[in-house]
C-alpha positions as a Markdown table, in Angstrom:
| # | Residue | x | y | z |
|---|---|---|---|---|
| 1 | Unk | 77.5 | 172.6 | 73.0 |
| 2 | Unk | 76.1 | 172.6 | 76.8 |
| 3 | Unk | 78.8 | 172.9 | 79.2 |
| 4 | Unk | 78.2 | 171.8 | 82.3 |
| 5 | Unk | 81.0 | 173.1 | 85.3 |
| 6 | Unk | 80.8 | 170.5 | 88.7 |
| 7 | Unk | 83.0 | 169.2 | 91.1 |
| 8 | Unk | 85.0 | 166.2 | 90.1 |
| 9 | Unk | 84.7 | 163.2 | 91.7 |
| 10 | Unk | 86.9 | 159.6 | 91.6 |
| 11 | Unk | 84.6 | 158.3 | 88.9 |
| 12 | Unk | 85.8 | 161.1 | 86.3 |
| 13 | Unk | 89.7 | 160.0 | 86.5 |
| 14 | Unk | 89.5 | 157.8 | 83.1 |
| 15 | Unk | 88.4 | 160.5 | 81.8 |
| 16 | Unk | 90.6 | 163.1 | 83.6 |
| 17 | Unk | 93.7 | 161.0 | 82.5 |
| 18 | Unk | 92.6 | 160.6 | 79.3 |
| 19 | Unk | 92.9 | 164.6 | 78.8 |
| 20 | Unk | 95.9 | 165.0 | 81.6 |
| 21 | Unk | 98.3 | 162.5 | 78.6 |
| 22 | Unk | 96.7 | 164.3 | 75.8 |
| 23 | Unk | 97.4 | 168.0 | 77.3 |
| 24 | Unk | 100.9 | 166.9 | 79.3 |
| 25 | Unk | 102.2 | 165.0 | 76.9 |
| 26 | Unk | 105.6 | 165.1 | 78.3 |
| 27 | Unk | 105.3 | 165.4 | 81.7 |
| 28 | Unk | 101.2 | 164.2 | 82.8 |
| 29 | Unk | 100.7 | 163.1 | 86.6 |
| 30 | Unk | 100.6 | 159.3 | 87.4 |
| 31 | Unk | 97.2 | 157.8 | 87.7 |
| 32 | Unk | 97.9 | 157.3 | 91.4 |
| 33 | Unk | 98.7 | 160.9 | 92.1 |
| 34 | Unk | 95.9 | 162.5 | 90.3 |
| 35 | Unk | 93.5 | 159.8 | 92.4 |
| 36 | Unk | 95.3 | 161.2 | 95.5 |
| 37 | Unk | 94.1 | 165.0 | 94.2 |
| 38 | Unk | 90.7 | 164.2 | 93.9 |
| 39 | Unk | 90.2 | 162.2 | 96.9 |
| 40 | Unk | 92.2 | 165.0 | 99.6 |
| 41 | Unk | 90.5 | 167.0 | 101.5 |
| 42 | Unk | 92.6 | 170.0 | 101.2 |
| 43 | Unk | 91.6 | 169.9 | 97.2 |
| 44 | Unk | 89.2 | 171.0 | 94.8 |
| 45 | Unk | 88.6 | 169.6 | 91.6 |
| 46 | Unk | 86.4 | 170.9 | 89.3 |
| 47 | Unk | 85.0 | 169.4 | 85.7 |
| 48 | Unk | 83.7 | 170.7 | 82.7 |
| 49 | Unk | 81.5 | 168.6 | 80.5 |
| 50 | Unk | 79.6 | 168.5 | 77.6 |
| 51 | Unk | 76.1 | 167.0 | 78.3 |
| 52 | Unk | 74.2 | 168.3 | 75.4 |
| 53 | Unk | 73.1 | 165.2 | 74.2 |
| 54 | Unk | 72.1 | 163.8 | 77.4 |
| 55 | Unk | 68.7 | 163.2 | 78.2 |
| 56 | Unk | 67.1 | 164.9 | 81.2 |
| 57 | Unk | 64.4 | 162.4 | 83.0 |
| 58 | Unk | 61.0 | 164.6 | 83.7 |
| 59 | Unk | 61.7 | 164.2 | 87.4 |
| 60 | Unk | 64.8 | 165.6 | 87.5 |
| 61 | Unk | 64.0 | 168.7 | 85.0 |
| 62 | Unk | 62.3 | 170.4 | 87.7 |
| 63 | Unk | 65.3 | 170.3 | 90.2 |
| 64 | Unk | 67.0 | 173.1 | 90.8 |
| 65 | Unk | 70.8 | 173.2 | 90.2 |
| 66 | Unk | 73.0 | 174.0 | 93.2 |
| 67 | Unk | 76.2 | 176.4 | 93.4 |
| 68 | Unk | 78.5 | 173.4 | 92.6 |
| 69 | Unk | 76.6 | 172.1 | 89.5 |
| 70 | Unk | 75.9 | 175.3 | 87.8 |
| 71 | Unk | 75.7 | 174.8 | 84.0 |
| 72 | Unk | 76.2 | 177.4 | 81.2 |
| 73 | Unk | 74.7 | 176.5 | 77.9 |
| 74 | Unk | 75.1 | 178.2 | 74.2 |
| 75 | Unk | 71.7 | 179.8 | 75.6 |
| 76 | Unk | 72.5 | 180.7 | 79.0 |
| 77 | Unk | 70.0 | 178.7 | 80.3 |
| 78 | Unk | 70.4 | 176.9 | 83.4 |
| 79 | Unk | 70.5 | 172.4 | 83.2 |
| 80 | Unk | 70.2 | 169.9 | 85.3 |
| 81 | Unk | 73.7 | 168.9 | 88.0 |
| 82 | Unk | 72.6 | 165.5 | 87.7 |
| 83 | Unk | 72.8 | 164.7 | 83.7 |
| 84 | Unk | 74.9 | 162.0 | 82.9 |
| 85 | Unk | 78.4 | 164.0 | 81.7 |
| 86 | Unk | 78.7 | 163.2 | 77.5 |
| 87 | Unk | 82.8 | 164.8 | 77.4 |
| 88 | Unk | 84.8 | 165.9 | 79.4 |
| 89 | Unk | 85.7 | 169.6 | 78.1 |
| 90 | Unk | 88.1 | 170.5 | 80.9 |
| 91 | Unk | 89.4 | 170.0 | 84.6 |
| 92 | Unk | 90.9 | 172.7 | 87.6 |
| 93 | Unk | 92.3 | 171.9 | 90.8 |
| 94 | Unk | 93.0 | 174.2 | 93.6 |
| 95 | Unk | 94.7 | 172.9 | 97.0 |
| 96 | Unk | 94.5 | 175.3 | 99.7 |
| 97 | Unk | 94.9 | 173.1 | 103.6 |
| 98 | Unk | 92.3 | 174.8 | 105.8 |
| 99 | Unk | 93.6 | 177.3 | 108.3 |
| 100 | Unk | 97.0 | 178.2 | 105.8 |
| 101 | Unk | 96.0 | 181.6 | 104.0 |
| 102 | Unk | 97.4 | 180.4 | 101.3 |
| 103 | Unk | 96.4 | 178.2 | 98.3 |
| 104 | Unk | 98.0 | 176.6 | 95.3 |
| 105 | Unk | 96.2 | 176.1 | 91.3 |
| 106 | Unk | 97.8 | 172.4 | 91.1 |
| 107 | Unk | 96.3 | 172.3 | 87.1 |
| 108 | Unk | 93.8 | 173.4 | 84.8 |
| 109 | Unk | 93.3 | 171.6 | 81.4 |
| 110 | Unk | 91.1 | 172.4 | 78.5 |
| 111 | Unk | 90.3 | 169.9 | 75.6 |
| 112 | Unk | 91.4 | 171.5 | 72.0 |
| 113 | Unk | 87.6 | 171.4 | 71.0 |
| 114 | Unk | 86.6 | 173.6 | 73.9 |
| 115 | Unk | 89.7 | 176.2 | 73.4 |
| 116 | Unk | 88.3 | 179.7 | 72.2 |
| 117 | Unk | 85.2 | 179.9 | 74.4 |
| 118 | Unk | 86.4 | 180.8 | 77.7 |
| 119 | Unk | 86.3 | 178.2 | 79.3 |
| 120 | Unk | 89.5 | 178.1 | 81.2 |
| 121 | Unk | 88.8 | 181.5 | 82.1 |
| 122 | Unk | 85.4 | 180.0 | 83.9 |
| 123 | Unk | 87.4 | 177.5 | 85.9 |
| 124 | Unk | 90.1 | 179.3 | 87.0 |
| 125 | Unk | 87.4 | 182.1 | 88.2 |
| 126 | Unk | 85.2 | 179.2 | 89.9 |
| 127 | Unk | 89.0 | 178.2 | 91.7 |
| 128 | Unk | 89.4 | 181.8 | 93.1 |
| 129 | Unk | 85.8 | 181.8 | 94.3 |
| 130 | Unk | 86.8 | 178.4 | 96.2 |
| 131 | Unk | 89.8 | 179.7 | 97.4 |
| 132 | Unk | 88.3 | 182.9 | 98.4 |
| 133 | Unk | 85.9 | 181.0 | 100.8 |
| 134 | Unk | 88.3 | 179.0 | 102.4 |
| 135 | Unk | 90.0 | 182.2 | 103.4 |
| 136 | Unk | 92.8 | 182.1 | 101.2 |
| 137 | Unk | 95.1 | 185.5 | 100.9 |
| 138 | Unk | 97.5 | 184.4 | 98.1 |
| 139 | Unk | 97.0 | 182.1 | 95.3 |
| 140 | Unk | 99.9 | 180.5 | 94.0 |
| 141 | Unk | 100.7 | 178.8 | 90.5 |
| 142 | Unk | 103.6 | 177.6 | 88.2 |
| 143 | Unk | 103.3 | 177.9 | 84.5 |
| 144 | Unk | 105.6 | 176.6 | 81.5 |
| 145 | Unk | 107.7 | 179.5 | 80.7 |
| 146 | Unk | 106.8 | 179.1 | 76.8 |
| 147 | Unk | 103.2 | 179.0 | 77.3 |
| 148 | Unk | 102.2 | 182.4 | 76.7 |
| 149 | Unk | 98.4 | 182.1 | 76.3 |
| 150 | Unk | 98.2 | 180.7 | 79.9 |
| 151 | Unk | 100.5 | 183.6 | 81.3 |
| 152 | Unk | 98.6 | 185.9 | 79.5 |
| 153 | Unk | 95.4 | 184.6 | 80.8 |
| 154 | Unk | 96.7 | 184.5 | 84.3 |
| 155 | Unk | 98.3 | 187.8 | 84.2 |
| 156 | Unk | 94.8 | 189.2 | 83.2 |
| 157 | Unk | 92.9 | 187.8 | 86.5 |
| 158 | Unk | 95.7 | 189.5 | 88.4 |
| 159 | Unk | 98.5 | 187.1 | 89.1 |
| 160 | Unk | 102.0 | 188.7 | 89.0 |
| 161 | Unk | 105.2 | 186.9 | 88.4 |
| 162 | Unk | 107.3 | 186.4 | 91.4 |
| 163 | Unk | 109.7 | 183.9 | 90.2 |
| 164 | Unk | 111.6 | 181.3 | 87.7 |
| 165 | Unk | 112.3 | 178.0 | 88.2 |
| 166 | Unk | 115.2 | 176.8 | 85.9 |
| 167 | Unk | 114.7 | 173.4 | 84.1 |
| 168 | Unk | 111.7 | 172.9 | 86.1 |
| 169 | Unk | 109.5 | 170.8 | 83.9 |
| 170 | Unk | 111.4 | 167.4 | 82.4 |
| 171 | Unk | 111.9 | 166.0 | 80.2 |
| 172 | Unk | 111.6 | 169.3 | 78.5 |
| 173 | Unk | 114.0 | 171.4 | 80.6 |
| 174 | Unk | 111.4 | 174.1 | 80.3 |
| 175 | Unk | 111.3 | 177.3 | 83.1 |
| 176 | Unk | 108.9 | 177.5 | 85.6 |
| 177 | Unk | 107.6 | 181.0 | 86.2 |
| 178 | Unk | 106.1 | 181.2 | 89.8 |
| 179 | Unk | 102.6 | 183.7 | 90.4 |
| 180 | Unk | 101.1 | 185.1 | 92.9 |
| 181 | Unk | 97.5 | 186.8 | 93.0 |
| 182 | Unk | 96.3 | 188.6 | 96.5 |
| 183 | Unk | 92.9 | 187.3 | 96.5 |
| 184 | Unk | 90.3 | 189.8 | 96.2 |
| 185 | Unk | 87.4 | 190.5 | 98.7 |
| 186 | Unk | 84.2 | 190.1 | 97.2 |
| 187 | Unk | 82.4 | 192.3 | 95.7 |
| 188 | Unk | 78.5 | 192.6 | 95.8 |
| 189 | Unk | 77.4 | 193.9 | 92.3 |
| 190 | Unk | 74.2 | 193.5 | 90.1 |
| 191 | Unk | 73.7 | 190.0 | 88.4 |
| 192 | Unk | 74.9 | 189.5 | 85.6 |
| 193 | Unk | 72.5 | 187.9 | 82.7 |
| 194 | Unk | 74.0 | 185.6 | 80.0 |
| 195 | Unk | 75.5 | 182.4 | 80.6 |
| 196 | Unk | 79.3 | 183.3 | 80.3 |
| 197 | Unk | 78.4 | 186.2 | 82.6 |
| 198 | Unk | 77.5 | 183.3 | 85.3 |
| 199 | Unk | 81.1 | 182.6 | 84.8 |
| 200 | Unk | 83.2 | 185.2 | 84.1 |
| 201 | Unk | 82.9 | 184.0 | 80.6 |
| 202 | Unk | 84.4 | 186.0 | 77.4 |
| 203 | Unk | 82.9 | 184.5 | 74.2 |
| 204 | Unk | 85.9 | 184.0 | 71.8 |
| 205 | Unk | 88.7 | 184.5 | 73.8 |
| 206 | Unk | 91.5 | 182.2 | 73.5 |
| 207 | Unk | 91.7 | 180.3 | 76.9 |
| 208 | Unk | 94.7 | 177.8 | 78.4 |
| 209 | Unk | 95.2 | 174.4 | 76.9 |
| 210 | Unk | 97.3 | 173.9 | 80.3 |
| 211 | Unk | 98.3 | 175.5 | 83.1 |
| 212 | Unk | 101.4 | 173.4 | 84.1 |
């Protein structure tokens, strides 16, 4: 499997829906709404895809990929932004309005074929990179109460409950625990080599199906 991390654009909201109804089976966003996500300003929506069976033209194999289409493979080596995406593995949204301090993770999604392999830990890292750039100070987010391998994975990138919202998600009637995370400075360190060290990857560790 090559996973390929970019930002998402209006022409990946089949396939975003398609995953949003199979994750949030209970309670998934509208079409209309998630179309509203992608297309604001304020957000950013990141996509994971598998593109290992995609064939790279010769012109475009000696392009360099830029920050936003940085690609992790089962070798760590780098591919092409511009492959045509096979399956989507998994999706992230931040919203953080320029000028607030302050940001929001609206969702984050991982298909069950890609759970194990960190790569909700990736996104959510690429979202407080994003956030960190647009000057946010505190990153919010709202999980279901019984998901514990999403507050666990959130808990471990420093975000500290702050709240519960009763009955927040219907039909279910399931709490709402509120987060928090101060957003760190960055830090300048050595590189990294290995693909999941290009995203804060852990091979094997069990990552969240969803994040609402």
């Amino acid at each position: 499997m090559s996973v390929l991390m970019r930002r998402a654009k209006v022409e990946d909201l089949d396939a975003i829906m398609r995953l949003e109804r199979e994750t949030f089976v209970t309670d998934a966003w509208p079409e209309d709404a998630m179309r509203r996500e992608l297309e604001s300003p304020h957000g950013y929506y990141l996509v994971a895809v598998d593109d290992a069976a995609a064939p790279v033209p010769e012109a475009e194999e000696a392009e360099a990929p830029d920050a936003a289409g940085a690609a992790i493979d089962g070798a760590g080596a780098a591919a092409s932004p511009k492959r045509p995406p096979v399956g989507l593995l998994g999706y992230a949204g931040l919203l953080a309005p320029a000028g607030s301090g302050q940001g929001d993770i609206q969702t984050i999604a991982v298909a069950p074929a890609a759970r194990g392999m960190g790569l909700g830990r990736g996104l959510m890292h690429a979202l407080i990179t994003q956030a960190r750039r647009r000057h946010v100070a505190e990153l919010f987010l709202e999980v279901r109460a019984d998901n514990a391998i999403a507050r666990a994975l959130y808990a471990s990138l420093g975000f500290r409950q702050i709240g519960v919202r009763r009955g927040y998600y219907q039909p279910d009637g399931v709490d709402a625990i509120t987060m928090r995370l101060e957003v760190p400075a960055a830090v300048t360190r050595p590189a990294a080599s290995g693909a999941h060290a290009a995203l804060g990857m852990q091979p094997r560790r069990a990552d969240a199906g969803e994040a609402r």
